[in-house]
Coordinates of N, CA and C in Angstrom, one line a residue:
M1 N -17.3 -27.3 -6.6 CA -17.1 -25.9 -6.8 C -18.2 -25.0 -6.1
T2 N -17.9 -24.1 -5.4 CA -19.1 -23.4 -4.7 C -19.7 -22.4 -5.7
A3 N -21.2 -22.5 -5.6 CA -22.0 -21.8 -6.5 C -21.9 -20.4 -6.1
P4 N -22.0 -19.4 -7.0 CA -22.0 -18.0 -6.6 C -23.1 -17.6 -5.7
L5 N -22.8 -16.5 -5.0 CA -24.0 -16.0 -4.0 C -25.0 -15.2 -4.7
K6 N -26.2 -15.2 -4.5 CA -27.1 -14.4 -5.1 C -26.9 -12.9 -4.6
P7 N -27.2 -11.9 -5.4 CA -27.0 -10.6 -4.8 C -27.3 -10.2 -3.5
R8 N -28.7 -10.7 -2.9 CA -28.8 -10.3 -1.6 C -27.8 -11.0 -0.6
Q9 N -27.5 -12.4 -0.9 CA -26.5 -13.1 -0.1 C -25.1 -12.5 0.0
A10 N -24.8 -12.0 -1.4 CA -23.7 -11.4 -1.4 C -23.5 -10.1 -0.6
A11 N -24.6 -9.3 -0.7 CA -24.6 -8.0 0.0 C -24.6 -8.2 1.6
K12 N -25.2 -9.3 2.1 CA -25.2 -9.6 3.5 C -23.6 -10.0 3.8
R13 N -23.0 -11.0 2.9 CA -21.8 -11.4 3.5 C -20.8 -10.1 3.4
Q14 N -20.9 -9.3 2.4 CA -20.2 -8.0 2.6 C -20.3 -7.1 3.7
A15 N -21.6 -7.1 4.0 CA -21.8 -6.3 5.4 C -21.2 -7.0 6.5
I16 N -21.2 -8.2 6.5 CA -20.6 -9.0 7.7 C -19.0 -8.8 7.6
L17 N -18.6 -8.9 6.6 CA -17.1 -8.7 6.6 C -16.7 -7.3 6.9
A18 N -17.3 -6.4 6.3 CA -17.0 -4.8 6.7 C -17.2 -4.7 8.2
A19 N -18.2 -5.1 8.8 CA -18.7 -5.0 10.1 C -17.4 -5.7 11.1
A20 N -17.0 -6.9 10.6 CA -16.0 -7.8 11.3 C -14.7 -6.9 11.2
G21 N -14.3 -6.3 10.0 CA -13.1 -5.6 9.9 C -12.9 -4.4 10.8
R22 N -14.2 -3.7 10.9 CA -14.2 -2.5 11.8 C -14.0 -2.9 13.2
L23 N -14.8 -3.8 13.7 CA -14.6 -4.4 15.0 C -13.3 -4.9 15.2
F24 N -12.7 -5.7 14.4 CA -11.3 -6.4 14.7 C -10.4 -5.3 14.9
M25 N -10.5 -4.2 14.0 CA -9.5 -3.1 14.1 C -9.5 -2.2 15.3
A26 N -10.8 -2.2 15.7 CA -10.9 -1.5 17.0 C -10.9 -2.3 18.4
E27 N -11.3 -3.5 18.4 CA -11.4 -4.2 19.7 C -10.3 -5.4 19.6
G28 N -9.6 -5.5 18.6 CA -8.9 -6.7 18.5 C -9.7 -8.2 18.3
L29 N -8.8 -9.1 18.2 CA -9.6 -10.4 17.9 C -10.3 -10.9 19.1
S30 N -9.6 -11.0 20.2 CA -10.2 -11.5 21.5 C -11.3 -10.7 22.0
G31 N -11.3 -9.3 21.6 CA -12.4 -8.4 22.2 C -13.6 -8.3 21.1
T32 N -13.6 -9.1 20.2 CA -14.6 -9.1 19.1 C -15.3 -10.4 19.3
S33 N -16.8 -10.4 19.6 CA -17.6 -11.6 19.6 C -18.4 -11.7 18.3
M34 N -18.9 -12.8 17.9 CA -19.8 -13.2 16.9 C -21.0 -12.3 17.1
D35 N -21.5 -12.3 18.2 CA -22.7 -11.5 18.6 C -22.6 -9.9 18.3
A36 N -21.3 -9.4 18.7 CA -21.1 -8.1 18.2 C -21.0 -7.8 16.8
V37 N -20.5 -8.9 16.0 CA -20.4 -8.8 14.5 C -21.9 -8.7 14.0
A38 N -22.6 -9.5 14.5 CA -24.0 -9.6 14.1 C -24.8 -8.2 14.1
R39 N -24.6 -7.9 15.4 CA -25.3 -6.5 15.7 C -24.6 -5.3 14.7
E40 N -23.4 -5.3 14.4 CA -22.7 -4.2 13.7 C -23.1 -4.4 12.3
A41 N -23.3 -5.6 11.9 CA -23.8 -5.9 10.5 C -25.2 -5.8 10.2
D42 N -26.1 -5.8 11.3 CA -27.4 -5.9 11.2 C -27.9 -6.9 10.6
V43 N -27.3 -8.2 11.1 CA -28.0 -9.4 10.6 C -28.0 -10.3 11.9
S44 N -29.1 -11.3 11.7 CA -29.2 -12.4 12.7 C -27.9 -13.2 13.0
K45 N -27.9 -13.9 14.1 CA -26.7 -14.8 14.3 C -26.9 -16.0 13.4
A46 N -28.0 -16.2 13.1 CA -28.3 -17.5 12.1 C -27.7 -17.1 10.8
T47 N -27.9 -15.9 10.5 CA -27.4 -15.4 9.1 C -25.9 -15.5 9.1
L48 N -25.4 -14.8 10.2 CA -23.9 -14.7 10.3 C -23.3 -16.2 10.3
Y49 N -23.7 -17.1 11.0 CA -23.2 -18.5 10.9 C -23.6 -19.1 9.7
A50 N -24.6 -19.0 8.8 CA -24.8 -19.6 7.7 C -23.6 -19.1 6.7
H51 N -23.1 -17.9 6.8 CA -22.1 -17.4 5.9 C -20.7 -17.9 6.5
I52 N -20.4 -17.8 7.6 CA -19.2 -18.0 8.4 C -19.3 -18.8 9.5
A53 N -18.6 -19.7 9.8 CA -18.6 -20.6 10.9 C -18.2 -20.4 12.3
S54 N -17.1 -19.6 12.2 CA -16.3 -19.3 13.3 C -15.7 -18.0 13.2
K55 N -15.3 -17.3 14.5 CA -14.6 -16.2 14.5 C -13.2 -16.2 13.7
D56 N -12.5 -17.4 13.9 CA -11.2 -17.5 13.2 C -11.5 -17.5 11.8
A57 N -12.5 -18.1 11.2 CA -12.7 -18.3 9.8 C -13.1 -16.9 9.5
L58 N -14.0 -16.2 10.1 CA -14.3 -14.6 9.9 C -13.2 -13.7 9.7
F59 N -12.1 -13.9 10.6 CA -11.0 -13.1 10.5 C -10.1 -13.7 9.2
G60 N -10.1 -14.7 9.0 CA -9.5 -15.1 7.7 C -10.0 -14.8 6.5
A61 N -11.5 -14.6 6.6 CA -12.2 -14.2 5.4 C -12.0 -12.6 5.3
V62 N -11.8 -11.9 6.4 CA -11.6 -10.4 6.2 C -10.2 -10.2 5.6
V63 N -9.3 -11.0 6.2 CA -7.8 -10.8 5.4 C -7.8 -11.3 4.2
T64 N -8.4 -12.2 3.8 CA -8.5 -12.8 2.2 C -9.2 -11.6 1.5
E65 N -10.2 -11.2 1.8 CA -10.9 -10.2 1.0 C -9.9 -9.0 0.8
R66 N -9.3 -8.4 1.8 CA -8.5 -7.4 1.6 C -7.2 -7.5 0.8
C67 N -6.5 -8.7 1.0 CA -5.4 -9.0 0.3 C -5.6 -9.4 -1.2
D68 N -6.8 -10.0 -1.5 CA -7.2 -10.5 -2.8 C -7.3 -9.2 -3.5
A69 N -8.0 -8.2 -3.1 CA -8.4 -6.9 -3.7 C -6.9 -6.2 -3.9
M70 N -6.1 -6.1 -2.9 CA -4.8 -5.6 -3.3 C -4.1 -6.3 -4.3
A71 N -3.9 -7.6 -4.3 CA -3.3 -8.3 -5.2 C -3.9 -8.1 -6.8
R72 N -5.0 -7.8 -6.9 CA -5.7 -7.6 -8.3 C -5.4 -6.3 -8.6
E73 N -5.3 -5.2 -7.7 CA -4.9 -4.0 -8.1 C -3.6 -3.8 -8.6
A74 N -2.4 -4.5 -7.7 CA -1.0 -4.5 -8.0 C -0.9 -5.1 -9.5
V75 N -1.5 -6.3 -9.6 CA -1.1 -7.1 -11.0 C -1.9 -6.2 -12.1
A76 N -2.9 -5.6 -12.0 CA -3.4 -4.7 -13.0 C -2.6 -3.4 -13.2
L77 N -2.2 -2.8 -12.2 CA -1.1 -1.7 -12.3 C 0.2 -2.1 -13.0
A78 N 0.7 -3.2 -12.5 CA 1.9 -3.7 -13.2 C 1.8 -4.0 -14.7
G79 N 0.8 -4.6 -15.0 CA 0.5 -5.0 -16.4 C 1.7 -5.7 -17.2
H80 N 1.8 -5.8 -18.4 CA 3.0 -6.3 -19.2 C 3.1 -5.5 -20.2
G81 N 2.8 -4.1 -20.4 CA 3.0 -3.3 -21.5 C 4.2 -2.5 -21.2
T82 N 5.0 -2.6 -20.2 CA 6.1 -1.8 -19.8 C 7.2 -2.6 -19.7
S83 N 8.3 -2.2 -19.2 CA 9.6 -2.9 -18.7 C 9.4 -3.6 -17.4
L84 N 10.1 -4.7 -17.4 CA 10.2 -5.6 -16.0 C 10.3 -4.4 -14.7
R85 N 11.3 -3.7 -14.8 CA 11.6 -2.8 -13.9 C 10.4 -1.7 -13.5
E86 N 9.7 -1.3 -14.6 CA 8.6 -0.4 -14.3 C 7.6 -1.1 -13.7
G87 N 7.2 -2.4 -14.4 CA 6.2 -3.0 -13.8 C 6.4 -3.6 -12.3
L88 N 7.5 -3.9 -12.0 CA 7.8 -4.1 -10.5 C 7.5 -3.1 -9.6
A89 N 8.0 -1.9 -10.0 CA 8.0 -0.6 -9.3 C 6.4 -0.2 -9.2
R90 N 5.4 -0.6 -10.2 CA 4.2 -0.3 -10.0 C 3.6 -1.1 -9.0
F91 N 4.1 -2.4 -9.2 CA 3.5 -3.6 -8.2 C 3.8 -3.3 -7.0
G92 N 5.0 -2.9 -6.7 CA 5.9 -2.5 -5.2 C 5.1 -1.6 -4.7
A93 N 4.8 -0.4 -5.4 CA 4.3 0.9 -4.9 C 2.8 0.6 -4.3
A94 N 2.1 -0.1 -5.1 CA 0.8 -0.5 -4.7 C 0.7 -1.4 -3.5
T95 N 1.7 -2.2 -3.3 CA 1.8 -3.3 -2.2 C 2.2 -2.4 -0.9
L96 N 3.1 -1.4 -1.1 CA 3.5 -0.7 0.0 C 2.5 0.1 0.5
R97 N 1.7 0.6 -0.5 CA 0.5 1.6 0.0 C -0.4 0.8 0.9
F98 N -0.7 -0.4 0.4 CA -1.5 -1.5 1.3 C -0.9 -1.8 2.6
L99 N 0.4 -2.2 2.5 CA 1.0 -2.7 3.7 C 1.1 -1.5 4.9
V100 N 1.2 -0.2 4.5 CA 1.3 0.8 5.6 C 0.0 1.5 5.7
S101 N -1.1 1.0 5.3 CA -2.4 1.6 5.5 C -2.7 1.2 7.0
P102 N -3.5 2.2 7.6 CA -4.0 1.9 8.9 C -4.7 0.4 9.1
G103 N -5.5 0.1 8.2 CA -6.3 -1.1 8.4 C -5.4 -2.4 8.4
T104 N -4.4 -2.4 7.6 CA -3.5 -3.3 7.4 C -2.5 -3.5 8.6
L105 N -2.1 -2.4 8.8 CA -1.2 -2.4 10.1 C -2.0 -2.8 11.5
A106 N -3.2 -2.6 11.4 CA -4.0 -2.9 12.6 C -4.1 -4.7 12.6
I107 N -4.4 -5.0 11.5 CA -4.5 -6.3 11.4 C -3.3 -7.2 11.7
Y108 N -2.2 -6.6 11.3 CA -0.9 -7.2 11.5 C -0.6 -7.3 13.0
R109 N -0.9 -6.1 13.5 CA -0.7 -5.9 15.1 C -1.4 -7.0 15.8
I110 N -2.7 -7.1 15.4 CA -3.5 -8.2 16.2 C -2.8 -9.5 16.0
V111 N -2.4 -9.9 14.9 CA -1.9 -11.3 14.7 C -0.6 -11.4 15.4
M112 N 0.4 -10.5 15.7 CA 1.3 -10.3 16.3 C 1.2 -10.4 17.9
A113 N 0.0 -9.8 18.3 CA -0.4 -9.8 19.8 C -1.0 -11.1 20.1
E114 N -1.9 -11.7 19.3 CA -2.6 -12.7 19.6 C -2.3 -14.0 18.9
G115 N -1.4 -14.0 18.2 CA -0.9 -15.3 17.5 C -0.4 -16.2 18.4
P116 N 0.5 -16.0 19.4 CA 1.2 -16.9 20.3 C 0.1 -17.4 21.2
R117 N -1.1 -17.0 21.4 CA -2.0 -17.6 22.1 C -2.9 -18.2 21.1
A118 N -3.0 -18.2 19.9 CA -3.9 -18.8 19.1 C -3.1 -18.9 17.7
P119 N -2.4 -19.9 17.7 CA -1.4 -20.1 16.4 C -2.1 -20.4 15.1
G120 N -3.6 -20.8 15.2 CA -4.3 -20.9 14.0 C -4.4 -19.5 13.2
I121 N -4.5 -18.5 14.3 CA -4.8 -17.3 13.6 C -3.6 -16.8 12.7
A122 N -2.2 -17.0 13.4 CA -1.1 -16.6 12.6 C -1.1 -17.4 11.2
A123 N -1.4 -18.8 11.3 CA -1.5 -19.5 10.1 C -2.3 -19.1 9.0
T124 N -3.6 -18.8 9.6 CA -4.7 -18.1 8.7 C -4.1 -16.8 7.9
F125 N -3.7 -15.8 8.7 CA -3.0 -14.7 8.3 C -2.0 -14.9 7.4
Y126 N -1.0 -15.7 7.7 CA 0.2 -16.1 6.7 C -0.4 -16.5 5.3
E127 N -1.6 -17.5 5.4 CA -1.9 -18.0 4.0 C -2.7 -17.2 3.2
A128 N -3.5 -16.2 4.0 CA -4.6 -15.5 3.2 C -3.8 -14.2 3.0
G129 N -2.8 -13.6 3.6 CA -2.2 -12.3 3.5 C -0.9 -12.6 2.6
P130 N 0.2 -12.7 3.2 CA 1.6 -12.9 2.5 C 1.8 -13.9 1.5
M131 N 1.2 -15.1 1.6 CA 1.2 -16.2 0.7 C 0.4 -15.8 -0.6
A132 N -0.7 -15.2 -0.3 CA -1.8 -14.9 -1.4 C -1.0 -13.8 -2.2
G133 N -0.4 -12.9 -1.5 CA 0.3 -11.7 -2.3 C 1.5 -12.5 -3.3
R134 N 2.1 -13.3 -2.6 CA 3.2 -13.9 -3.2 C 2.9 -14.6 -4.3
R135 N 1.8 -15.3 -4.3 CA 1.5 -16.3 -5.4 C 1.1 -15.3 -6.6
A136 N 0.4 -14.2 -6.2 CA 0.0 -13.3 -7.2 C 1.2 -12.7 -7.9
L137 N 2.3 -12.3 -7.2 CA 3.6 -11.8 -7.8 C 4.2 -12.9 -8.6
A138 N 4.3 -14.2 -8.2 CA 5.0 -15.2 -8.8 C 4.4 -15.4 -10.0
A139 N 2.9 -15.5 -10.1 CA 2.3 -15.7 -11.6 C 2.6 -14.6 -12.4
W140 N 2.8 -13.2 -12.0 CA 2.9 -12.2 -12.8 C 4.4 -12.2 -13.4
L141 N 5.4 -12.7 -12.3 CA 6.7 -12.9 -12.8 C 7.0 -14.0 -13.8
A142 N 6.1 -15.1 -13.8 CA 6.3 -16.2 -14.6 C 5.7 -15.6 -16.0
D143 N 4.8 -14.7 -16.2 CA 4.4 -14.2 -17.3 C 5.6 -13.4 -17.9
E144 N 6.3 -12.6 -17.0 CA 7.4 -11.9 -17.5 C 8.4 -12.8 -18.0
Q145 N 8.6 -13.8 -17.3 CA 9.6 -14.9 -18.1 C 9.3 -15.5 -19.4
R146 N 8.2 -15.7 -19.5 CA 7.5 -16.0 -20.9 C 7.8 -15.1 -21.9
R147 N 7.9 -13.8 -21.5 CA 8.1 -12.7 -22.4 C 9.6 -12.5 -22.6
G148 N 10.5 -13.2 -22.0 CA 12.0 -13.0 -22.1 C 12.4 -12.1 -21.2
R149 N 11.7 -11.4 -20.2 CA 12.4 -10.5 -19.3 C 12.9 -10.9 -18.2
L150 N 12.7 -12.1 -17.8 CA 13.0 -12.5 -16.4 C 14.0 -13.7 -16.7
D151 N 15.1 -13.9 -16.0 CA 16.0 -15.1 -16.1 C 15.2 -16.4 -16.3
P152 N 15.4 -17.1 -17.3 CA 14.5 -18.4 -17.4 C 14.9 -19.4 -16.6
T153 N 16.0 -19.4 -15.9 CA 16.5 -20.3 -15.0 C 16.0 -20.1 -13.5
V154 N 15.4 -19.1 -13.2 CA 15.0 -18.5 -12.0 C 13.5 -19.1 -11.6
D155 N 13.3 -19.7 -10.4 CA 12.2 -20.1 -10.1 C 11.4 -18.9 -9.8
A156 N 10.2 -18.8 -10.2 CA 9.4 -17.5 -10.0 C 8.8 -17.5 -8.7
D157 N 8.6 -18.4 -7.8 CA 8.2 -18.5 -6.5 C 9.5 -17.9 -5.6
V158 N 10.6 -18.3 -5.9 CA 11.7 -17.8 -5.2 C 12.0 -16.4 -5.5
A159 N 11.8 -16.0 -6.8 CA 12.0 -14.5 -7.1 C 11.1 -13.7 -6.4
A160 N 9.7 -14.2 -6.2 CA 8.8 -13.4 -5.6 C 9.1 -13.2 -4.0
V161 N 9.7 -14.3 -3.5 CA 10.1 -14.1 -2.2 C 11.2 -13.0 -2.0
D162 N 12.0 -13.0 -2.9 CA 13.2 -12.2 -2.8 C 12.4 -10.7 -3.0
F163 N 11.8 -10.4 -4.0 CA 11.3 -9.2 -4.4 C 10.6 -8.8 -3.0
A164 N 9.6 -9.5 -2.4 CA 9.0 -9.1 -1.3 C 9.8 -8.7 -0.1
G165 N 11.1 -9.5 0.0 CA 12.0 -9.1 1.1 C 12.7 -7.7 0.8
L166 N 12.9 -7.5 -0.5 CA 13.5 -6.1 -0.7 C 12.5 -5.0 -0.5
L167 N 11.3 -5.4 -0.7 CA 10.4 -4.2 -0.5 C 10.0 -3.8 0.8
R168 N 10.0 -4.8 1.8 CA 9.6 -4.6 2.9 C 10.8 -4.2 3.8
G169 N 11.2 -3.0 3.5 CA 12.5 -2.5 4.1 C 12.1 -1.4 5.3
D170 N 12.9 -0.5 5.3 CA 12.9 0.7 6.4 C 11.5 1.3 6.4
V171 N 10.9 1.5 5.2 CA 9.8 2.2 5.0 C 8.5 1.5 5.8
W172 N 8.6 0.2 5.6 CA 7.6 -0.6 6.2 C 7.8 -0.9 7.8
L173 N 9.0 -1.0 8.0 CA 9.2 -1.1 9.5 C 9.0 0.1 10.4
R174 N 9.3 1.2 9.8 CA 9.1 2.5 10.5 C 7.6 2.7 10.5
A175 N 6.8 2.3 9.6 CA 5.2 2.5 9.7 C 4.8 1.5 10.8
G176 N 5.2 0.3 10.7 CA 4.8 -0.7 11.5 C 5.2 -0.2 13.1
L177 N 6.2 0.3 13.4 CA 6.6 1.0 14.6 C 5.9 2.1 15.1
G178 N 5.0 2.7 14.2 CA 4.4 3.8 14.5 C 5.2 5.4 14.4
L179 N 6.3 5.0 13.5 CA 7.1 6.3 13.5 C 6.9 7.1 12.2
G180 N 5.6 7.0 11.8 CA 5.2 7.7 10.6 C 4.8 7.0 9.3
V181 N 3.7 7.3 8.7 CA 3.5 6.7 7.4 C 4.1 7.6 6.3
P182 N 4.9 7.0 5.5 CA 5.4 7.7 4.4 C 4.6 8.3 3.3
D183 N 4.9 9.4 2.6 CA 4.0 9.7 1.5 C 4.3 8.8 0.3
D184 N 3.3 9.2 -0.7 CA 3.3 8.2 -2.0 C 4.7 8.5 -2.6
A185 N 5.4 9.7 -2.4 CA 6.7 9.8 -3.2 C 7.8 8.7 -2.6
A186 N 7.7 8.7 -1.3 CA 8.7 7.9 -0.4 C 8.3 6.3 -0.7
L187 N 6.9 5.9 -0.9 CA 6.7 4.5 -1.3 C 7.1 4.2 -2.7
R188 N 7.0 5.3 -3.5 CA 7.3 4.9 -5.1 C 8.8 4.9 -5.1
A189 N 9.6 5.6 -4.4 CA 10.9 5.6 -4.4 C 11.5 4.2 -3.8
A190 N 10.8 3.7 -2.8 CA 11.4 2.6 -2.1 C 10.9 1.4 -3.2
A191 N 9.8 1.5 -3.8 CA 9.5 0.4 -4.6 C 10.5 0.3 -6.0
E192 N 10.7 1.6 -6.4 CA 11.7 1.7 -7.6 C 13.1 1.1 -7.1
H193 N 13.5 1.4 -6.0 CA 14.8 0.9 -5.6 C 14.8 -0.8 -5.5
A194 N 13.7 -1.3 -4.8 CA 13.7 -2.7 -4.7 C 13.6 -3.4 -6.2
A195 N 12.8 -2.5 -7.3 CA 12.8 -3.2 -8.7 C 14.1 -3.2 -9.2
A196 N 14.9 -2.0 -9.0 CA 16.3 -1.9 -9.6 C 17.2 -2.9 -9.1
V197 N 17.1 -3.3 -8.0 CA 18.1 -4.2 -7.1 C 17.8 -5.7 -7.8
F198 N 16.4 -5.9 -7.8 CA 15.7 -7.2 -8.3 C 16.1 -7.5 -9.9
C199 N 16.2 -6.5 -10.7 CA 16.4 -6.5 -12.1 C 17.9 -6.9 -12.3
R200 N 18.8 -6.2 -11.5 CA 20.2 -6.4 -11.7 C 20.6 -7.8 -11.3
A201 N 19.6 -8.5 -10.6 CA 19.9 -9.9 -10.1 C 19.4 -10.9 -11.2
Y202 N 18.1 -10.6 -11.5 CA 17.3 -11.6 -12.3 C 16.9 -11.1 -13.6
G203 N 17.1 -9.9 -14.0 CA 16.6 -9.4 -15.3 C 17.3 -9.9 -16.5
T204 N 16.9 -10.2 -17.5 CA 17.8 -10.4 -18.8 C 18.1 -9.3 -19.5
V205 N 19.0 -9.4 -20.6 CA 19.6 -8.5 -21.4 C 18.4 -7.6 -22.1
Q206 N 17.3 -8.3 -22.4 CA 16.2 -7.7 -23.0 C 15.6 -6.7 -22.0
A207 N 15.5 -7.2 -20.7 CA 14.7 -6.3 -19.8 C 15.6 -5.1 -19.5
A208 N 17.0 -5.3 -19.6 CA 17.9 -4.1 -19.4 C 17.7 -3.1 -20.5
R209 N 17.5 -3.5 -21.5 CA 17.4 -2.6 -22.6 C 16.1 -2.1 -22.8
T210 N 15.1 -2.4 -22.0 CA 13.6 -1.8 -22.0 C 13.5 -1.2 -20.8
A211 N 14.4 -1.1 -19.9 CA 14.2 -0.6 -18.4 C 14.1 0.9 -18.6

């Protein structure tokens, strides 16, 4: 188990990740060097490499930090004090806000542009991004299952994949194509629609009564 970083070390790591995120979004992966990250973060190269060993690992760390924070927020907003449908709508709206944010779209475009030349980057992104969010949703759905709101015969991991597919519809596609970022009302409406369809497929009678 990795020992927690001391406050000064944690602050330096955070500065490195923030600097790398800015540079990746502005210059792309191939256009960003470790030297540039060290300068942007105001740390030595030795300090940079002491925290993160390579540019690919640094990209993965940036993605992981962003996606972990999003997943924690989405799970907290969903909670378990409301209906399955409302909880999913809250989770979905938080997820969509994250997906259509400029930073997330910039990272996604980097992966799409540079992934064919560097397959490891695509794999890193997939594991640290979509898969991390899916695991968080699956864990939340499993808790809902134990509360009797989700069909007990359903695999929570499969259900999480299905909800993610419902969520990433036209709203996300248009944002990704640069055709405009929807407002919060549109994101909430898209999340509510995905939640309603999901609950018709997987919700229990108890869930329907509390929707």
